[in-house]
Amino acid sequence: MSTPKFVGVETEYGIAVDGPSPVNPVLASSMVVGAYRAVGEGDVRWDHTDESPQRDARSGVVPAPGEPMIDDELGLANTVLTNGARFYVDHAHPEYATPECTNARDLVVWDRAGELILADAAERAAASLPPGSRVLIHKNNTDGKGAAYGTHENYLVPRTVPFGRLTRQLLPFFVSRPLYTGAGRIGSELDRGVGFQLTQRADFFEVELGLETTLKRPLMNTRDEPHADPDRYRRLHVINGDANLCEVATFLKVGTMLLLLDAIEDDALPAVPVLAEPVAAFHAVSHDLTGRVELPLEAGGSATPLALQRWYLDAVRRYVKDRAQPLEAVEEEVLTRWEAVLDTAEEDPRLLAGQVDWATKLELLEGYRQRHDLDWDSDRLKMVDLQYHDVRTDKGLYHRLAARGRVERLVDDAEVAAAVHRPPEDTRAWFRGECIRRFRTQVVAAGWDALVLDAGRDSLQRVPMMEPGRGTRAQVGSLLDEVDDIAGLLQRLRG
Amino acid sequence: MSDGGQSQRRGDEQSPDEAVEQAPVEGGDAQARDVVDDVDELLDEIDDVLEENAEEFVRGYVQKGGQ
């Protein structure tokens, strides 16, 4: 019987300042985060106490050097929002990490809320730059010139699930999922013959397994930093995905993983089709627009990405049929959409335009390319590629398509707008976000697994939150309603 | 792979209804609109909103590597 899962997604956004004087991207990112932070009455710092990004899920592996923490010690903005999200500067990019969610639909809502926050923050930041300056933010993962930046999914799984099993059973899944998770891009880092490929990030992956995230990027990341009770949980840190604008893509990216992780936890998958060379296969899948490229298997023979996805869908369907737990409505929708997307891809993957990013963007690029008779290496065409990811609703081409009803939506704008300010109600993010909203001046710092509170005494009080499922509205809503300040809250928590 | 001619599924040979089925839309107005005109309008709109000095902007778009 699988345990409840929690998911959050962190996105490093692309940033460009256009104006009379150049602005260093680290400073620009800090201005963006700082400008948004200034909206509130005060600043809630990030609490680093329990962070250890160099801890490795594999035993006996010496932590690799070279990932210095860039944080508020360097004077960079790093804060926590009333919706429970973290908003900060990482590696010269503004980064938004969603609050913890229990399901794929909520994740879509709070991920999209991040886009609104970035658009708002960029506009505010531009106002403090010399006249004529603009700050442009893109929800993308590469500049097309050799730099990549991340969109990482985080899934909480019980520590009892062996890491080796996760790796073995997930690698063929990661390699084949770009059919619906890819955000698409013109060109390639590896093959000049590639005009357009499924993913933004595949070319930047070099090894199967490892701790690094900025160099020698691994398909399976071994960072072991649960941000929760380390004896009970591990956080699976998935770094191989793209940033998605299409809601269907985000929904499937996360929804399929949540179901698959349940099946892996219950050890319910049959022997997976192990790939002979997962990294080469990941590149091949990204460079192929048919879904039918043959990927060599370790046991001999080969499988296409479509066949691999079909294998996982069938295995998960059998698992949910056999398990005692009933299927939640959102999980049902994940399975239905997963199957529909594979059926469409079976016919022609390009028919996924309007549902997944790479196909939506490719259709746009093809139309524009033909109208203006452009080559794939045309800079104007590359601008269309880039501007697809612009977070401004009046300029971003994804948003223009959405406004014309040409992409399928899963959540409504009012829900997303509310999620800019409000946390999910069914995780500890609710306690974090609501404490900040109600008692901002008394919340000194917040992290994923703790709040540091100032009750007006000599020392600050640290409230640990080691269980992501505790601190929900159902559990602490009335308690928060009944207290007037942090001192009252602490008194009630102790009592 | 720049094989051209493969992006015509919303082109002349296809009825609006088929395209609507593939990419469900909200609101009756969009559904009723002629698909070919819609593509043309969309491409017009891209020309309108595309970054001025697009070539220059793309060449200058250089990001620091991240995670």
mmCIF file with all atom_site columns, N, CA, C and O in Angstrom, chain A residues 20 48 70 95 113 123 126 130 140 156 167-168 212-213 220 267-268 309 329 361 367 375 377 472:
data_model
loop_
_atom_site.group_PDB
_atom_site.id
_atom_site.type_symbol
_atom_site.label_atom_id
_atom_site.label_alt_id
_atom_site.label_comp_id
_atom_site.label_asym_id
_atom_site.label_entity_id
_atom_site.label_seq_id
_atom_site.pdbx_PDB_ins_code
_atom_site.Cartn_x
_atom_site.Cartn_y
_atom_site.Cartn_z
_atom_site.occupancy
_atom_site.B_iso_or_equiv
_atom_site.pdbx_formal_charge
_atom_site.auth_seq_id
_atom_site.auth_comp_id
_atom_site.auth_asym_id
_atom_site.auth_atom_id
_atom_site.pdbx_PDB_model_num
ATOM 1  N N  . PRO A 1 20  ? 19.178  51.076 -21.935 1.00 0.00 ? 20  PRO A N  1
ATOM 2  C CA . PRO A 1 20  ? 20.336  51.924 -22.227 1.00 0.00 ? 20  PRO A CA 1
ATOM 3  C C  . PRO A 1 20  ? 21.643  51.436 -21.601 1.00 0.00 ? 20  PRO A C  1
ATOM 4  O O  . PRO A 1 20  ? 22.704  51.629 -22.168 1.00 0.00 ? 20  PRO A O  1
ATOM 5  N N  . HIS A 1 48  ? 18.053  28.325 6.051   1.00 0.00 ? 48  HIS A N  1
ATOM 6  C CA . HIS A 1 48  ? 18.953  27.328 5.444   1.00 0.00 ? 48  HIS A CA 1
ATOM 7  C C  . HIS A 1 48  ? 19.359  26.218 6.400   1.00 0.00 ? 48  HIS A C  1
ATOM 8  O O  . HIS A 1 48  ? 20.130  25.332 6.027   1.00 0.00 ? 48  HIS A O  1
ATOM 9  N N  . ILE A 1 70  ? 24.551  29.830 -3.654  1.00 0.00 ? 70  ILE A N  1
ATOM 10 C CA . ILE A 1 70  ? 24.383  31.255 -3.904  1.00 0.00 ? 70  ILE A CA 1
ATOM 11 C C  . ILE A 1 70  ? 23.149  31.654 -3.129  1.00 0.00 ? 70  ILE A C  1
ATOM 12 O O  . ILE A 1 70  ? 22.079  31.160 -3.377  1.00 0.00 ? 70  ILE A O  1
ATOM 13 N N  . GLU A 1 95  ? 14.385  32.267 -9.545  1.00 0.00 ? 95  GLU A N  1
ATOM 14 C CA . GLU A 1 95  ? 13.840  30.909 -9.445  1.00 0.00 ? 95  GLU A CA 1
ATOM 15 C C  . GLU A 1 95  ? 12.603  30.900 -8.566  1.00 0.00 ? 95  GLU A C  1
ATOM 16 O O  . GLU A 1 95  ? 12.577  31.507 -7.492  1.00 0.00 ? 95  GLU A O  1
ATOM 17 N N  . ALA A 1 113 ? 0.874   29.974 -11.206 1.00 0.00 ? 113 ALA A N  1
ATOM 18 C CA . ALA A 1 113 ? 0.922   31.169 -10.351 1.00 0.00 ? 113 ALA A CA 1
ATOM 19 C C  . ALA A 1 113 ? 2.325   31.766 -10.390 1.00 0.00 ? 113 ALA A C  1
ATOM 20 O O  . ALA A 1 113 ? 2.497   32.992 -10.375 1.00 0.00 ? 113 ALA A O  1
ATOM 21 N N  . GLU A 1 123 ? 8.080   43.496 -14.197 1.00 0.00 ? 123 GLU A N  1
ATOM 22 C CA . GLU A 1 123 ? 7.576   44.835 -14.492 1.00 0.00 ? 123 GLU A CA 1
ATOM 23 C C  . GLU A 1 123 ? 7.973   45.816 -13.382 1.00 0.00 ? 123 GLU A C  1
ATOM 24 O O  . GLU A 1 123 ? 8.386   46.941 -13.647 1.00 0.00 ? 123 GLU A O  1
ATOM 25 N N  . ALA A 1 126 ? 11.710  46.608 -13.605 1.00 0.00 ? 126 ALA A N  1
ATOM 26 C CA . ALA A 1 126 ? 12.053  47.514 -14.710 1.00 0.00 ? 126 ALA A CA 1
ATOM 27 C C  . ALA A 1 126 ? 11.836  48.969 -14.312 1.00 0.00 ? 126 ALA A C  1
ATOM 28 O O  . ALA A 1 126 ? 12.560  49.865 -14.752 1.00 0.00 ? 126 ALA A O  1
ATOM 29 N N  . PRO A 1 130 ? 16.975  52.497 -15.351 1.00 0.00 ? 130 PRO A N  1
ATOM 30 C CA . PRO A 1 130 ? 16.910  53.731 -16.154 1.00 0.00 ? 130 PRO A CA 1
ATOM 31 C C  . PRO A 1 130 ? 15.742  53.677 -17.141 1.00 0.00 ? 130 PRO A C  1
ATOM 32 O O  . PRO A 1 130 ? 15.392  52.597 -17.626 1.00 0.00 ? 130 PRO A O  1
ATOM 33 N N  . ASN A 1 140 ? 11.905  29.128 -19.923 1.00 0.00 ? 140 ASN A N  1
ATOM 34 C CA . ASN A 1 140 ? 12.565  28.214 -20.843 1.00 0.00 ? 140 ASN A CA 1
ATOM 35 C C  . ASN A 1 140 ? 13.762  27.590 -20.132 1.00 0.00 ? 140 ASN A C  1
ATOM 36 O O  . ASN A 1 140 ? 13.964  27.807 -18.931 1.00 0.00 ? 140 ASN A O  1
ATOM 37 N N  . LEU A 1 156 ? 8.384   13.382 -2.976  1.00 0.00 ? 156 LEU A N  1
ATOM 38 C CA . LEU A 1 156 ? 8.733   12.773 -1.701  1.00 0.00 ? 156 LEU A CA 1
ATOM 39 C C  . LEU A 1 156 ? 8.364   11.294 -1.733  1.00 0.00 ? 156 LEU A C  1
ATOM 40 O O  . LEU A 1 156 ? 7.212   10.947 -1.983  1.00 0.00 ? 156 LEU A O  1
ATOM 41 N N  . THR A 1 167 ? 16.090  4.041  -9.681  1.00 0.00 ? 167 THR A N  1
ATOM 42 C CA . THR A 1 167 ? 16.921  4.342  -10.852 1.00 0.00 ? 167 THR A CA 1
ATOM 43 C C  . THR A 1 167 ? 16.598  3.388  -12.004 1.00 0.00 ? 167 THR A C  1
ATOM 44 O O  . THR A 1 167 ? 16.337  3.820  -13.135 1.00 0.00 ? 167 THR A O  1
ATOM 45 N N  . ARG A 1 168 ? 16.611  2.100  -11.701 1.00 0.00 ? 168 ARG A N  1
ATOM 46 C CA . ARG A 1 168 ? 16.421  1.087  -12.748 1.00 0.00 ? 168 ARG A CA 1
ATOM 47 C C  . ARG A 1 168 ? 15.048  1.237  -13.413 1.00 0.00 ? 168 ARG A C  1
ATOM 48 O O  . ARG A 1 168 ? 14.914  1.166  -14.626 1.00 0.00 ? 168 ARG A O  1
ATOM 49 N N  . GLU A 1 212 ? 25.762  15.904 -9.476  1.00 0.00 ? 212 GLU A N  1
ATOM 50 C CA . GLU A 1 212 ? 25.851  17.249 -10.033 1.00 0.00 ? 212 GLU A CA 1
ATOM 51 C C  . GLU A 1 212 ? 24.533  17.671 -10.695 1.00 0.00 ? 212 GLU A C  1
ATOM 52 O O  . GLU A 1 212 ? 23.756  16.834 -11.140 1.00 0.00 ? 212 GLU A O  1
ATOM 53 N N  . THR A 1 213 ? 24.352  18.994 -10.764 1.00 0.00 ? 213 THR A N  1
ATOM 54 C CA . THR A 1 213 ? 23.200  19.498 -11.508 1.00 0.00 ? 213 THR A CA 1
ATOM 55 C C  . THR A 1 213 ? 23.604  20.556 -12.527 1.00 0.00 ? 213 THR A C  1
ATOM 56 O O  . THR A 1 213 ? 22.818  20.925 -13.388 1.00 0.00 ? 213 THR A O  1
ATOM 57 N N  . MET A 1 220 ? 19.557  10.686 -13.752 1.00 0.00 ? 220 MET A N  1
ATOM 58 C CA . MET A 1 220 ? 19.029  10.396 -12.427 1.00 0.00 ? 220 MET A CA 1
ATOM 59 C C  . MET A 1 220 ? 19.919  11.104 -11.424 1.00 0.00 ? 220 MET A C  1
ATOM 60 O O  . MET A 1 220 ? 21.103  10.783 -11.298 1.00 0.00 ? 220 MET A O  1
ATOM 61 N N  . ASP A 1 267 ? 6.457   -2.017 -5.406  1.00 0.00 ? 267 ASP A N  1
ATOM 62 C CA . ASP A 1 267 ? 7.206   -3.019 -6.177  1.00 0.00 ? 267 ASP A CA 1
ATOM 63 C C  . ASP A 1 267 ? 6.273   -3.804 -7.109  1.00 0.00 ? 267 ASP A C  1
ATOM 64 O O  . ASP A 1 267 ? 6.325   -5.030 -7.178  1.00 0.00 ? 267 ASP A O  1
ATOM 65 N N  . ALA A 1 268 ? 5.433   -3.061 -7.811  1.00 0.00 ? 268 ALA A N  1
ATOM 66 C CA . ALA A 1 268 ? 4.387   -3.684 -8.616  1.00 0.00 ? 268 ALA A CA 1
ATOM 67 C C  . ALA A 1 268 ? 4.688   -3.706 -10.114 1.00 0.00 ? 268 ALA A C  1
ATOM 68 O O  . ALA A 1 268 ? 3.878   -4.177 -10.903 1.00 0.00 ? 268 ALA A O  1
ATOM 69 N N  . GLN A 1 309 ? 6.592   4.100  -23.493 1.00 0.00 ? 309 GLN A N  1
ATOM 70 C CA . GLN A 1 309 ? 5.520   4.793  -22.778 1.00 0.00 ? 309 GLN A CA 1
ATOM 71 C C  . GLN A 1 309 ? 4.280   3.913  -22.660 1.00 0.00 ? 309 GLN A C  1
ATOM 72 O O  . GLN A 1 309 ? 3.617   3.889  -21.629 1.00 0.00 ? 309 GLN A O  1
ATOM 73 N N  . ALA A 1 329 ? -9.902  11.085 -8.491  1.00 0.00 ? 329 ALA A N  1
ATOM 74 C CA . ALA A 1 329 ? -10.386 11.640 -9.768  1.00 0.00 ? 329 ALA A CA 1
ATOM 75 C C  . ALA A 1 329 ? -9.241  12.209 -10.610 1.00 0.00 ? 329 ALA A C  1
ATOM 76 O O  . ALA A 1 329 ? -9.194  12.031 -11.825 1.00 0.00 ? 329 ALA A O  1
ATOM 77 N N  . LYS A 1 361 ? 4.615   24.620 -30.377 1.00 0.00 ? 361 LYS A N  1
ATOM 78 C CA . LYS A 1 361 ? 5.602   25.586 -30.872 1.00 0.00 ? 361 LYS A CA 1
ATOM 79 C C  . LYS A 1 361 ? 6.042   25.247 -32.294 1.00 0.00 ? 361 LYS A C  1
ATOM 80 O O  . LYS A 1 361 ? 6.198   26.143 -33.133 1.00 0.00 ? 361 LYS A O  1
ATOM 81 N N  . GLY A 1 367 ? 4.454   27.390 -39.535 1.00 0.00 ? 367 GLY A N  1
ATOM 82 C CA . GLY A 1 367 ? 3.604   28.375 -40.197 1.00 0.00 ? 367 GLY A CA 1
ATOM 83 C C  . GLY A 1 367 ? 4.367   29.655 -40.484 1.00 0.00 ? 367 GLY A C  1
ATOM 84 O O  . GLY A 1 367 ? 4.316   30.205 -41.596 1.00 0.00 ? 367 GLY A O  1
ATOM 85 N N  . ASP A 1 375 ? 14.814  29.968 -43.098 1.00 0.00 ? 375 ASP A N  1
ATOM 86 C CA . ASP A 1 375 ? 15.531  28.724 -42.796 1.00 0.00 ? 375 ASP A CA 1
ATOM 87 C C  . ASP A 1 375 ? 15.472  28.480 -41.289 1.00 0.00 ? 375 ASP A C  1
ATOM 88 O O  . ASP A 1 375 ? 15.224  29.393 -40.512 1.00 0.00 ? 375 ASP A O  1
ATOM 89 N N  . ASP A 1 377 ? 17.864  28.127 -39.341 1.00 0.00 ? 377 ASP A N  1
ATOM 90 C CA . ASP A 1 377 ? 18.856  28.868 -38.551 1.00 0.00 ? 377 ASP A CA 1
ATOM 91 C C  . ASP A 1 377 ? 18.618  30.379 -38.607 1.00 0.00 ? 377 ASP A C  1
ATOM 92 O O  . ASP A 1 377 ? 19.451  31.168 -38.167 1.00 0.00 ? 377 ASP A O  1
ATOM 93 N N  . THR A 1 472 ? -1.962  21.259 7.573   1.00 0.00 ? 472 THR A N  1
ATOM 94 C CA . THR A 1 472 ? -2.999  21.539 6.577   1.00 0.00 ? 472 THR A CA 1
ATOM 95 C C  . THR A 1 472 ? -4.064  22.456 7.170   1.00 0.00 ? 472 THR A C  1
ATOM 96 O O  . THR A 1 472 ? -4.151  22.650 8.380   1.00 0.00 ? 472 THR A O  1
#
